[in-house]
Amino acid sequence: MEASNQTGVSEFFLLGLTEDPELQPFLYDIFLFIYLVTILGNLLIILAVSYDSHLHTPMYFFLSNLSFTDICLSTTTVPKMLVNIETQRNSITYIGCLTQVCAVLVFGGFENFLLGVMACDRYVAICHPLRYTVIMNPHLLGLLIAFSLFISVMNALVHSLMLLPLSFGTDVEIPHFFCELAQVLKLTCSNTFINNMVLYFMTSIFSGITLSGIIFSYLQIVSCILKIPCRTGKYRVFSTCGSHLSIVFLFYGTGFGVYISSAFTHSSWKTAVASVMYTVVPQMMNPFIYSLRNRDMVGALRKIIGSIPSF
């Protein structure tokens, strides 16, 4: 195999979810459907927020960014898997693999920060309603998005650049449907102690900070809700957080499942399936969670559909 850079390899092979040829067409149809639903659903969210002036608020601004991130994260992994199934070629170039590792880290990290920022937005809206528009001003919104994206990109670059000096042997088969950092590190012949330490440290720091912010925000929200005397008022206020909480549980629940499966099982198939639940399913479900539980979003979507002549 032709050498490339310092790795000794020019390409890797993605084994996917199964090597059974009879299941390949079924997987292709399923993932094509999931990808199309993800793209369409999240695009509708972005269009609805842009189209309806009533949705020009911080909460929906963050939601549209979340939808954009979901589109990017799905596009990073699923199309390559579909191409591999269609062409029956599981190879991915060395540069392509590094690019995919970096992109998954960027958009996965950005989604992590967005969920934390959205929790803070709900905290300010519920606990400090009179100061909400003053605190969550356009300048702060832009800074939060820019800072979250900057940290995500820097984190991804650190991990990606640390892959460059590593050497790989003859075993270049990745038991996954995309180049996941942890799986790529398992293939190298070099010492990956520092790589793994940096990976676990930065993941713990960034996830820990975000989760702490979410937990703190909701503790304060619950405290404010308990002070409301009317039961109907309590339900109405907390219902505005229901969609965000659902996405938080889906994102971190599946992410924790991936960690457990990789740490306590030696089955690469189980780890790959767990990663599907983390990198594919939440991105498809997010538009349904926000549109079905939100009257304003449903109204905006109806306006968009109603403006189409054929409807």
PDB file of C-alpha atoms in Angstrom:
ATOM      1  CA  MET A   1       0.000   0.000   0.000  1.00  0.00           C
ATOM      2  CA  GLU A   2       1.337   3.386  -0.940  1.00  0.00           C
ATOM      3  CA  ALA A   3       2.625   5.469   1.931  1.00  0.00           C
ATOM      4  CA  SER A   4       1.109   8.825   2.823  1.00  0.00           C
ATOM      5  CA  ASN A   5       2.586  11.398   5.205  1.00  0.00           C
ATOM      6  CA  GLN A   6       3.970   9.705   8.324  1.00  0.00           C
ATOM      7  CA  THR A   7       1.262   7.079   8.661  1.00  0.00           C
ATOM      8  CA  GLY A   8       2.459   4.436   6.197  1.00  0.00           C
ATOM      9  CA  VAL A   9      -1.069   4.165   4.787  1.00  0.00           C
ATOM     10  CA  SER A  10      -3.021   6.102   2.193  1.00  0.00           C
ATOM     11  CA  GLU A  11      -6.503   4.855   3.077  1.00  0.00           C
ATOM     12  CA  PHE A  12      -8.611   3.133   5.695  1.00  0.00           C
ATOM     13  CA  PHE A  13     -11.498   0.696   5.314  1.00  0.00           C
ATOM     14  CA  LEU A  14     -14.832   1.323   7.010  1.00  0.00           C
ATOM     15  CA  LEU A  15     -16.472  -2.010   7.792  1.00  0.00           C
ATOM     16  CA  GLY A  16     -19.850  -0.396   8.512  1.00  0.00           C
ATOM     17  CA  LEU A  17     -22.581  -1.947  10.607  1.00  0.00           C
ATOM     18  CA  THR A  18     -22.566  -5.339   8.912  1.00  0.00           C
ATOM     19  CA  GLU A  19     -20.738  -7.230   6.174  1.00  0.00           C
ATOM     20  CA  ASP A  20     -23.795  -9.329   5.330  1.00  0.00           C
ATOM     21  CA  PRO A  21     -24.589  -8.529   1.654  1.00  0.00           C
ATOM     22  CA  GLU A  22     -28.270  -9.357   2.166  1.00  0.00           C
ATOM     23  CA  LEU A  23     -28.621  -6.625   4.808  1.00  0.00           C
ATOM     24  CA  GLN A  24     -26.796  -3.941   2.798  1.00  0.00           C
ATOM     25  CA  PRO A  25     -29.834  -2.857   0.683  1.00  0.00           C
ATOM     26  CA  PHE A  26     -31.979  -2.685   3.815  1.00  0.00           C
ATOM     27  CA  LEU A  27     -29.402  -0.533   5.629  1.00  0.00           C
ATOM     28  CA  TYR A  28     -29.081   1.695   2.570  1.00  0.00           C
ATOM     29  CA  ASP A  29     -32.840   2.345   2.456  1.00  0.00           C
ATOM     30  CA  ILE A  30     -33.063   2.939   6.207  1.00  0.00           C
ATOM     31  CA  PHE A  31     -30.166   5.397   6.381  1.00  0.00           C
ATOM     32  CA  LEU A  32     -31.207   7.178   3.200  1.00  0.00           C
ATOM     33  CA  PHE A  33     -34.660   7.699   4.718  1.00  0.00           C
ATOM     34  CA  ILE A  34     -33.176   8.881   8.024  1.00  0.00           C
ATOM     35  CA  TYR A  35     -30.822  11.288   6.244  1.00  0.00           C
ATOM     36  CA  LEU A  36     -33.552  12.786   4.048  1.00  0.00           C
ATOM     37  CA  VAL A  37     -35.885  13.207   7.029  1.00  0.00           C
ATOM     38  CA  THR A  38     -33.058  14.835   9.006  1.00  0.00           C
ATOM     39  CA  ILE A  39     -32.232  17.300   6.231  1.00  0.00           C
ATOM     40  CA  LEU A  40     -35.864  18.135   5.450  1.00  0.00           C
ATOM     41  CA  GLY A  41     -36.951  18.444   9.090  1.00  0.00           C
ATOM     42  CA  ASN A  42     -34.076  20.678  10.135  1.00  0.00           C
ATOM     43  CA  LEU A  43     -34.347  22.816   7.003  1.00  0.00           C
ATOM     44  CA  LEU A  44     -38.021  23.389   7.794  1.00  0.00           C
ATOM     45  CA  ILE A  45     -37.063  24.523  11.301  1.00  0.00           C
ATOM     46  CA  ILE A  46     -34.527  27.000   9.880  1.00  0.00           C
ATOM     47  CA  LEU A  47     -37.027  28.270   7.293  1.00  0.00           C
ATOM     48  CA  ALA A  48     -39.783  28.618   9.896  1.00  0.00           C
ATOM     49  CA  VAL A  49     -37.555  30.670  12.210  1.00  0.00           C
ATOM     50  CA  SER A  50     -36.419  32.870   9.322  1.00  0.00           C
ATOM     51  CA  TYR A  51     -39.913  33.230   7.810  1.00  0.00           C
ATOM     52  CA  ASP A  52     -42.001  34.038  10.896  1.00  0.00           C
ATOM     53  CA  SER A  53     -41.116  37.287  12.667  1.00  0.00           C
ATOM     54  CA  HIS A  54     -42.764  35.968  15.862  1.00  0.00           C
ATOM     55  CA  LEU A  55     -39.947  33.430  16.090  1.00  0.00           C
ATOM     56  CA  HIS A  56     -37.169  36.036  15.983  1.00  0.00           C
ATOM     57  CA  THR A  57     -36.302  35.438  19.620  1.00  0.00           C
ATOM     58  CA  PRO A  58     -33.140  34.095  21.301  1.00  0.00           C
ATOM     59  CA  MET A  59     -34.682  30.644  21.900  1.00  0.00           C
ATOM     60  CA  TYR A  60     -35.477  30.117  18.223  1.00  0.00           C
ATOM     61  CA  PHE A  61     -32.195  31.694  17.172  1.00  0.00           C
ATOM     62  CA  PHE A  62     -30.380  28.971  19.110  1.00  0.00           C
ATOM     63  CA  LEU A  63     -32.797  26.358  17.763  1.00  0.00           C
ATOM     64  CA  SER A  64     -32.032  27.315  14.159  1.00  0.00           C
ATOM     65  CA  ASN A  65     -28.308  27.012  14.922  1.00  0.00           C
ATOM     66  CA  LEU A  66     -28.965  23.594  16.465  1.00  0.00           C
ATOM     67  CA  SER A  67     -30.823  22.515  13.312  1.00  0.00           C
ATOM     68  CA  PHE A  68     -27.948  23.717  11.125  1.00  0.00           C
ATOM     69  CA  THR A  69     -25.499  21.770  13.296  1.00  0.00           C
ATOM     70  CA  ASP A  70     -27.643  18.634  13.033  1.00  0.00           C
ATOM     71  CA  ILE A  71     -27.616  18.914   9.233  1.00  0.00           C
ATOM     72  CA  CYS A  72     -23.828  19.279   9.202  1.00  0.00           C
ATOM     73  CA  LEU A  73     -23.233  16.411  11.638  1.00  0.00           C
ATOM     74  CA  SER A  74     -25.442  14.023   9.660  1.00  0.00           C
ATOM     75  CA  THR A  75     -23.872  15.107   6.354  1.00  0.00           C
ATOM     76  CA  THR A  76     -20.426  14.385   7.782  1.00  0.00           C
ATOM     77  CA  THR A  77     -21.136  10.677   8.333  1.00  0.00           C
ATOM     78  CA  VAL A  78     -24.230   9.318   6.572  1.00  0.00           C
ATOM     79  CA  PRO A  79     -23.547  10.190   2.858  1.00  0.00           C
ATOM     80  CA  LYS A  80     -20.149   8.450   2.953  1.00  0.00           C
ATOM     81  CA  MET A  81     -21.807   5.370   4.417  1.00  0.00           C
ATOM     82  CA  LEU A  82     -24.448   5.418   1.667  1.00  0.00           C
ATOM     83  CA  VAL A  83     -21.774   5.763  -1.040  1.00  0.00           C
ATOM     84  CA  ASN A  84     -19.831   2.826   0.405  1.00  0.00           C
ATOM     85  CA  ILE A  85     -22.916   0.615   0.431  1.00  0.00           C
ATOM     86  CA  GLU A  86     -23.892   1.644  -3.111  1.00  0.00           C
ATOM     87  CA  THR A  87     -20.420   1.170  -4.635  1.00  0.00           C
ATOM     88  CA  GLN A  88     -19.439  -1.809  -2.443  1.00  0.00           C
ATOM     89  CA  ARG A  89     -16.150  -0.012  -1.728  1.00  0.00           C
ATOM     90  CA  ASN A  90     -15.484   0.629   1.933  1.00  0.00           C
ATOM     91  CA  SER A  91     -12.317   2.656   1.548  1.00  0.00           C
ATOM     92  CA  ILE A  92     -11.797   6.210   2.739  1.00  0.00           C
ATOM     93  CA  THR A  93      -8.618   8.174   2.091  1.00  0.00           C
ATOM     94  CA  TYR A  94      -6.262   9.112   4.900  1.00  0.00           C
ATOM     95  CA  ILE A  95      -7.052  12.809   4.416  1.00  0.00           C
ATOM     96  CA  GLY A  96     -10.759  12.014   4.170  1.00  0.00           C
ATOM     97  CA  CYS A  97     -10.631  10.093   7.440  1.00  0.00           C
ATOM     98  CA  LEU A  98      -8.840  12.928   9.260  1.00  0.00           C
ATOM     99  CA  THR A  99     -11.345  15.405   7.836  1.00  0.00           C
ATOM    100  CA  GLN A 100     -14.244  13.278   9.020  1.00  0.00           C
ATOM    101  CA  VAL A 101     -12.731  12.945  12.513  1.00  0.00           C
ATOM    102  CA  CYS A 102     -12.305  16.720  12.702  1.00  0.00           C
ATOM    103  CA  ALA A 103     -15.800  17.502  11.381  1.00  0.00           C
ATOM    104  CA  VAL A 104     -17.535  15.101  13.778  1.00  0.00           C
ATOM    105  CA  LEU A 105     -15.661  16.657  16.696  1.00  0.00           C
ATOM    106  CA  VAL A 106     -16.494  20.200  15.560  1.00  0.00           C
ATOM    107  CA  PHE A 107     -20.229  19.696  15.099  1.00  0.00           C
ATOM    108  CA  GLY A 108     -20.614  17.276  18.005  1.00  0.00           C
ATOM    109  CA  GLY A 109     -18.858  19.724  20.310  1.00  0.00           C
ATOM    110  CA  PHE A 110     -20.824  22.671  18.940  1.00  0.00           C
ATOM    111  CA  GLU A 111     -24.104  20.854  19.604  1.00  0.00           C
ATOM    112  CA  ASN A 112     -22.931  20.142  23.149  1.00  0.00           C
ATOM    113  CA  PHE A 113     -22.313  23.854  23.790  1.00  0.00           C
ATOM    114  CA  LEU A 114     -25.556  24.879  22.094  1.00  0.00           C
ATOM    115  CA  LEU A 115     -27.590  22.709  24.459  1.00  0.00           C
ATOM    116  CA  GLY A 116     -25.882  24.395  27.411  1.00  0.00           C
ATOM    117  CA  VAL A 117     -26.518  27.879  26.009  1.00  0.00           C
ATOM    118  CA  MET A 118     -30.178  27.001  25.359  1.00  0.00           C
ATOM    119  CA  ALA A 119     -30.544  25.910  29.002  1.00  0.00           C
ATOM    120  CA  CYS A 120     -29.139  29.272  30.154  1.00  0.00           C
ATOM    121  CA  ASP A 121     -31.590  31.010  27.815  1.00  0.00           C
ATOM    122  CA  ARG A 122     -34.517  29.193  29.442  1.00  0.00           C
ATOM    123  CA  TYR A 123     -33.151  30.101  32.900  1.00  0.00           C
ATOM    124  CA  VAL A 124     -33.011  33.816  32.074  1.00  0.00           C
ATOM    125  CA  ALA A 125     -36.445  33.745  30.385  1.00  0.00           C
ATOM    126  CA  ILE A 126     -38.170  32.075  33.355  1.00  0.00           C
ATOM    127  CA  CYS A 127     -36.259  33.402  36.349  1.00  0.00           C
ATOM    128  CA  HIS A 128     -35.571  36.932  35.056  1.00  0.00           C
ATOM    129  CA  PRO A 129     -38.390  37.623  32.564  1.00  0.00           C
ATOM    130  CA  LEU A 130     -38.326  41.420  32.945  1.00  0.00           C
ATOM    131  CA  ARG A 131     -34.623  41.578  32.098  1.00  0.00           C
ATOM    132  CA  TYR A 132     -34.712  38.854  29.431  1.00  0.00           C
ATOM    133  CA  THR A 133     -34.498  41.089  26.362  1.00  0.00           C
ATOM    134  CA  VAL A 134     -31.806  43.214  27.982  1.00  0.00           C
ATOM    135  CA  ILE A 135     -29.622  40.265  28.989  1.00  0.00           C
ATOM    136  CA  MET A 136     -30.144  38.131  25.877  1.00  0.00           C
ATOM    137  CA  ASN A 137     -29.364  40.912  23.424  1.00  0.00           C
ATOM    138  CA  PRO A 138     -28.179  40.281  19.835  1.00  0.00           C
ATOM    139  CA  HIS A 139     -24.569  41.124  20.733  1.00  0.00           C
ATOM    140  CA  LEU A 140     -24.486  38.473  23.478  1.00  0.00           C
ATOM    141  CA  LEU A 141     -26.182  35.908  21.242  1.00  0.00           C
ATOM    142  CA  GLY A 142     -23.526  36.401  18.589  1.00  0.00           C
ATOM    143  CA  LEU A 143     -20.737  36.138  21.150  1.00  0.00           C
ATOM    144  CA  LEU A 144     -22.156  32.905  22.604  1.00  0.00           C
ATOM    145  CA  ILE A 145     -22.417  31.290  19.175  1.00  0.00           C
ATOM    146  CA  ALA A 146     -18.965  32.496  18.071  1.00  0.00           C
ATOM    147  CA  PHE A 147     -17.294  31.398  21.319  1.00  0.00           C
ATOM    148  CA  SER A 148     -18.974  27.964  21.254  1.00  0.00           C
ATOM    149  CA  LEU A 149     -17.924  27.407  17.643  1.00  0.00           C
ATOM    150  CA  PHE A 150     -14.382  28.637  18.326  1.00  0.00           C
ATOM    151  CA  ILE A 151     -13.901  26.244  21.258  1.00  0.00           C
ATOM    152  CA  SER A 152     -15.344  23.358  19.228  1.00  0.00           C
ATOM    153  CA  VAL A 153     -13.011  24.046  16.297  1.00  0.00           C
ATOM    154  CA  MET A 154      -9.954  24.383  18.556  1.00  0.00           C
ATOM    155  CA  ASN A 155     -10.794  21.126  20.327  1.00  0.00           C
ATOM    156  CA  ALA A 156     -11.218  19.317  17.002  1.00  0.00           C
ATOM    157  CA  LEU A 157      -7.956  20.725  15.624  1.00  0.00           C
ATOM    158  CA  VAL A 158      -6.011  19.610  18.693  1.00  0.00           C
ATOM    159  CA  HIS A 159      -7.185  16.015  18.339  1.00  0.00           C
ATOM    160  CA  SER A 160      -6.789  15.993  14.538  1.00  0.00           C
ATOM    161  CA  LEU A 161      -3.265  17.427  14.601  1.00  0.00           C
ATOM    162  CA  MET A 162      -2.259  14.912  17.272  1.00  0.00           C
ATOM    163  CA  LEU A 163      -3.176  12.135  14.817  1.00  0.00           C
ATOM    164  CA  LEU A 164      -0.665  13.314  12.182  1.00  0.00           C
ATOM    165  CA  PRO A 165       2.553  11.965  13.811  1.00  0.00           C
ATOM    166  CA  LEU A 166       1.012   8.552  14.505  1.00  0.00           C
ATOM    167  CA  SER A 167       2.041   5.500  12.477  1.00  0.00           C
ATOM    168  CA  PHE A 168      -0.302   2.767  11.306  1.00  0.00           C
ATOM    169  CA  GLY A 169       0.413  -0.862  10.451  1.00  0.00           C
ATOM    170  CA  THR A 170      -1.201  -3.207   7.973  1.00  0.00           C
ATOM    171  CA  ASP A 171      -4.491  -3.407   9.884  1.00  0.00           C
ATOM    172  CA  VAL A 172      -6.405  -0.394   8.639  1.00  0.00           C
ATOM    173  CA  GLU A 173      -9.950  -1.728   9.038  1.00  0.00           C
ATOM    174  CA  ILE A 174     -12.215   0.482  11.156  1.00  0.00           C
ATOM    175  CA  PRO A 175     -15.176  -1.503  12.580  1.00  0.00           C
ATOM    176  CA  HIS A 176     -17.455   1.474  12.167  1.00  0.00           C
ATOM    177  CA  PHE A 177     -19.445   3.371   9.551  1.00  0.00           C
ATOM    178  CA  PHE A 178     -17.356   6.530   9.963  1.00  0.00           C
ATOM    179  CA  CYS A 179     -13.916   7.540  11.226  1.00  0.00           C
ATOM    180  CA  GLU A 180     -14.445   7.934  14.942  1.00  0.00           C
ATOM    181  CA  LEU A 181     -11.430   9.240  16.845  1.00  0.00           C
ATOM    182  CA  ALA A 182     -11.397   6.456  19.437  1.00  0.00           C
ATOM    183  CA  GLN A 183     -11.559   3.766  16.731  1.00  0.00           C
ATOM    184  CA  VAL A 184      -8.760   5.351  14.686  1.00  0.00           C
ATOM    185  CA  LEU A 185      -6.529   5.510  17.758  1.00  0.00           C
ATOM    186  CA  LYS A 186      -6.967   1.760  18.260  1.00  0.00           C
ATOM    187  CA  LEU A 187      -5.376   1.069  14.860  1.00  0.00           C
ATOM    188  CA  THR A 188      -2.130   2.965  15.389  1.00  0.00           C
ATOM    189  CA  CYS A 189       1.188   1.319  16.191  1.00  0.00           C
ATOM    190  CA  SER A 190       2.347   4.405  18.087  1.00  0.00           C
ATOM    191  CA  ASN A 191       1.947   5.144  21.759  1.00  0.00           C
ATOM    192  CA  THR A 192      -1.473   6.776  22.186  1.00  0.00           C
ATOM    193  CA  PHE A 193      -1.307   7.410  25.931  1.00  0.00           C
ATOM    194  CA  ILE A 194      -1.137  11.195  25.498  1.00  0.00           C
ATOM    195  CA  ASN A 195      -3.835  11.135  22.807  1.00  0.00           C
ATOM    196  CA  ASN A 196      -6.203   9.198  25.034  1.00  0.00           C
ATOM    197  CA  MET A 197      -5.452  11.351  28.062  1.00  0.00           C
ATOM    198  CA  VAL A 198      -6.146  14.540  26.087  1.00  0.00           C
ATOM    199  CA  LEU A 199      -9.309  12.994  24.619  1.00  0.00           C
ATOM    200  CA  TYR A 200     -10.736  11.974  27.997  1.00  0.00           C
ATOM    201  CA  PHE A 201      -9.619  15.184  29.703  1.00  0.00           C
ATOM    202  CA  MET A 202     -11.107  17.569  27.145  1.00  0.00           C
ATOM    203  CA  THR A 203     -14.294  15.520  26.785  1.00  0.00           C
ATOM    204  CA  SER A 204     -14.747  15.489  30.555  1.00  0.00           C
ATOM    205  CA  ILE A 205     -14.068  19.226  30.862  1.00  0.00           C
ATOM    206  CA  PHE A 206     -16.338  20.393  28.049  1.00  0.00           C
ATOM    207  CA  SER A 207     -19.149  17.933  28.765  1.00  0.00           C
ATOM    208  CA  GLY A 208     -18.837  18.546  32.498  1.00  0.00           C
ATOM    209  CA  ILE A 209     -19.037  22.328  32.143  1.00  0.00           C
ATOM    210  CA  THR A 210     -22.062  22.096  29.840  1.00  0.00           C
ATOM    211  CA  LEU A 211     -23.896  19.539  31.975  1.00  0.00           C
ATOM    212  CA  SER A 212     -23.174  21.572  35.107  1.00  0.00           C
ATOM    213  CA  GLY A 213     -24.637  24.644  33.429  1.00  0.00           C
ATOM    214  CA  ILE A 214     -27.730  22.705  32.353  1.00  0.00           C
ATOM    215  CA  ILE A 215     -28.257  21.203  35.814  1.00  0.00           C
ATOM    216  CA  PHE A 216     -27.762  24.575  37.522  1.00  0.00           C
ATOM    217  CA  SER A 217     -30.166  26.284  35.096  1.00  0.00           C
ATOM    218  CA  TYR A 218     -32.914  23.741  35.656  1.00  0.00           C
ATOM    219  CA  LEU A 219     -32.466  23.735  39.415  1.00  0.00           C
ATOM    220  CA  GLN A 220     -33.050  27.483  39.346  1.00  0.00           C
ATOM    221  CA  ILE A 221     -35.991  27.032  36.960  1.00  0.00           C
ATOM    222  CA  VAL A 222     -37.621  24.446  39.218  1.00  0.00           C
ATOM    223  CA  SER A 223     -37.091  26.748  42.195  1.00  0.00           C
ATOM    224  CA  CYS A 224     -38.839  29.603  40.351  1.00  0.00           C
ATOM    225  CA  ILE A 225     -41.683  27.358  39.176  1.00  0.00           C
ATOM    226  CA  LEU A 226     -42.380  26.120  42.706  1.00  0.00           C
ATOM    227  CA  LYS A 227     -43.026  29.711  43.741  1.00  0.00           C
ATOM    228  CA  ILE A 228     -45.896  30.012  41.243  1.00  0.00           C
ATOM    229  CA  PRO A 229     -49.165  29.462  43.162  1.00  0.00           C
ATOM    230  CA  CYS A 230     -51.297  28.349  40.191  1.00  0.00           C
ATOM    231  CA  ARG A 231     -50.841  24.777  38.993  1.00  0.00           C
ATOM    232  CA  THR A 232     -51.799  25.769  35.449  1.00  0.00           C
ATOM    233  CA  GLY A 233     -49.171  28.502  35.532  1.00  0.00           C
ATOM    234  CA  LYS A 234     -46.542  26.020  36.681  1.00  0.00           C
ATOM    235  CA  TYR A 235     -47.356  23.657  33.826  1.00  0.00           C
ATOM    236  CA  ARG A 236     -47.378  26.450  31.238  1.00  0.00           C
ATOM    237  CA  VAL A 237     -43.983  27.748  32.329  1.00  0.00           C
ATOM    238  CA  PHE A 238     -42.331  24.334  32.532  1.00  0.00           C
ATOM    239  CA  SER A 239     -43.819  23.248  29.194  1.00  0.00           C
ATOM    240  CA  THR A 240     -41.527  25.768  27.481  1.00  0.00           C
ATOM    241  CA  CYS A 241     -38.590  23.650  28.701  1.00  0.00           C
ATOM    242  CA  GLY A 242     -40.014  20.270  27.716  1.00  0.00           C
ATOM    243  CA  SER A 243     -38.587  20.194  24.184  1.00  0.00           C
ATOM    244  CA  HIS A 244     -35.118  21.242  25.307  1.00  0.00           C
ATOM    245  CA  LEU A 245     -35.073  18.675  28.107  1.00  0.00           C
ATOM    246  CA  SER A 246     -36.090  15.940  25.660  1.00  0.00           C
ATOM    247  CA  ILE A 247     -33.200  16.824  23.350  1.00  0.00           C
ATOM    248  CA  VAL A 248     -30.764  16.983  26.282  1.00  0.00           C
ATOM    249  CA  PHE A 249     -31.747  13.497  27.465  1.00  0.00           C
ATOM    250  CA  LEU A 250     -31.569  12.156  23.907  1.00  0.00           C
ATOM    251  CA  PHE A 251     -28.168  13.693  23.140  1.00  0.00           C
ATOM    252  CA  TYR A 252     -26.379  12.945  26.400  1.00  0.00           C
ATOM    253  CA  GLY A 253     -28.193   9.659  26.976  1.00  0.00           C
ATOM    254  CA  THR A 254     -27.049   8.222  23.653  1.00  0.00           C
ATOM    255  CA  GLY A 255     -23.591   9.757  24.095  1.00  0.00           C
ATOM    256  CA  PHE A 256     -23.247   8.105  27.493  1.00  0.00           C
ATOM    257  CA  GLY A 257     -24.429   4.858  25.901  1.00  0.00           C
ATOM    258  CA  VAL A 258     -21.587   5.055  23.366  1.00  0.00           C
ATOM    259  CA  TYR A 259     -19.075   5.560  26.184  1.00  0.00           C
ATOM    260  CA  ILE A 260     -20.441   2.600  28.158  1.00  0.00           C
ATOM    261  CA  SER A 261     -20.504   0.326  25.121  1.00  0.00           C
ATOM    262  CA  SER A 262     -16.908   1.184  24.157  1.00  0.00           C
ATOM    263  CA  ALA A 263     -15.605   0.897  27.715  1.00  0.00           C
ATOM    264  CA  PHE A 264     -17.343  -2.286  28.850  1.00  0.00           C
ATOM    265  CA  THR A 265     -17.885  -4.319  25.699  1.00  0.00           C
ATOM    266  CA  HIS A 266     -15.423  -5.722  23.173  1.00  0.00           C
ATOM    267  CA  SER A 267     -18.072  -6.007  20.491  1.00  0.00           C
ATOM    268  CA  SER A 268     -17.304  -3.533  17.709  1.00  0.00           C
ATOM    269  CA  TRP A 269     -20.799  -4.083  16.288  1.00  0.00           C
ATOM    270  CA  LYS A 270     -22.459  -2.965  19.524  1.00  0.00           C
ATOM    271  CA  THR A 271     -20.229   0.098  19.663  1.00  0.00           C
ATOM    272  CA  ALA A 272     -21.103   0.997  16.065  1.00  0.00           C
ATOM    273  CA  VAL A 273     -24.830   0.608  16.731  1.00  0.00           C
ATOM    274  CA  ALA A 274     -24.500   2.766  19.851  1.00  0.00           C
ATOM    275  CA  SER A 275     -22.755   5.426  17.766  1.00  0.00           C
ATOM    276  CA  VAL A 276     -25.693   5.427  15.341  1.00  0.00           C
ATOM    277  CA  MET A 277     -27.921   6.326  18.296  1.00  0.00           C
ATOM    278  CA  TYR A 278     -25.552   9.201  19.070  1.00  0.00           C
ATOM    279  CA  THR A 279     -24.663  10.658  15.661  1.00  0.00           C
ATOM    280  CA  VAL A 280     -27.754   9.875  13.562  1.00  0.00           C
ATOM    281  CA  VAL A 281     -30.945   9.391  15.585  1.00  0.00           C
ATOM    282  CA  PRO A 282     -30.924  12.603  17.723  1.00  0.00           C
ATOM    283  CA  GLN A 283     -30.386  14.739  14.620  1.00  0.00           C
ATOM    284  CA  MET A 284     -33.477  13.203  13.030  1.00  0.00           C
ATOM    285  CA  MET A 285     -35.623  13.447  16.157  1.00  0.00           C
ATOM    286  CA  ASN A 286     -34.853  17.055  17.121  1.00  0.00           C
ATOM    287  CA  PRO A 287     -37.193  18.682  14.548  1.00  0.00           C
ATOM    288  CA  PHE A 288     -40.072  16.403  15.597  1.00  0.00           C
ATOM    289  CA  ILE A 289     -39.498  17.121  19.286  1.00  0.00           C
ATOM    290  CA  TYR A 290     -39.552  20.887  18.790  1.00  0.00           C
ATOM    291  CA  SER A 291     -42.322  21.046  16.183  1.00  0.00           C
ATOM    292  CA  LEU A 292     -44.766  18.656  17.816  1.00  0.00           C
ATOM    293  CA  ARG A 293     -44.441  20.219  21.274  1.00  0.00           C
ATOM    294  CA  ASN A 294     -44.424  23.858  20.184  1.00  0.00           C
ATOM    295  CA  ARG A 295     -47.541  25.688  18.984  1.00  0.00           C
ATOM    296  CA  ASP A 296     -45.575  28.644  17.614  1.00  0.00           C
ATOM    297  CA  MET A 297     -43.389  26.346  15.531  1.00  0.00           C
ATOM    298  CA  VAL A 298     -46.382  24.380  14.270  1.00  0.00           C
ATOM    299  CA  GLY A 299     -48.084  27.640  13.268  1.00  0.00           C
ATOM    300  CA  ALA A 300     -44.976  28.842  11.406  1.00  0.00           C
ATOM    301  CA  LEU A 301     -44.632  25.532   9.590  1.00  0.00           C
ATOM    302  CA  ARG A 302     -48.284  25.691   8.537  1.00  0.00           C
ATOM    303  CA  LYS A 303     -47.711  29.175   7.106  1.00  0.00           C
ATOM    304  CA  ILE A 304     -44.742  27.929   5.086  1.00  0.00           C
ATOM    305  CA  ILE A 305     -46.633  24.894   3.766  1.00  0.00           C
ATOM    306  CA  GLY A 306     -49.698  27.032   3.066  1.00  0.00           C
ATOM    307  CA  SER A 307     -47.619  29.463   0.999  1.00  0.00           C
ATOM    308  CA  ILE A 308     -46.686  26.658  -1.422  1.00  0.00           C
ATOM    309  CA  PRO A 309     -49.087  26.899  -4.428  1.00  0.00           C
ATOM    310  CA  SER A 310     -49.634  23.110  -4.690  1.00  0.00           C
ATOM    311  CA  PHE A 311     -50.918  23.080  -1.110  1.00  0.00           C
TER     312      PHE A 311
END
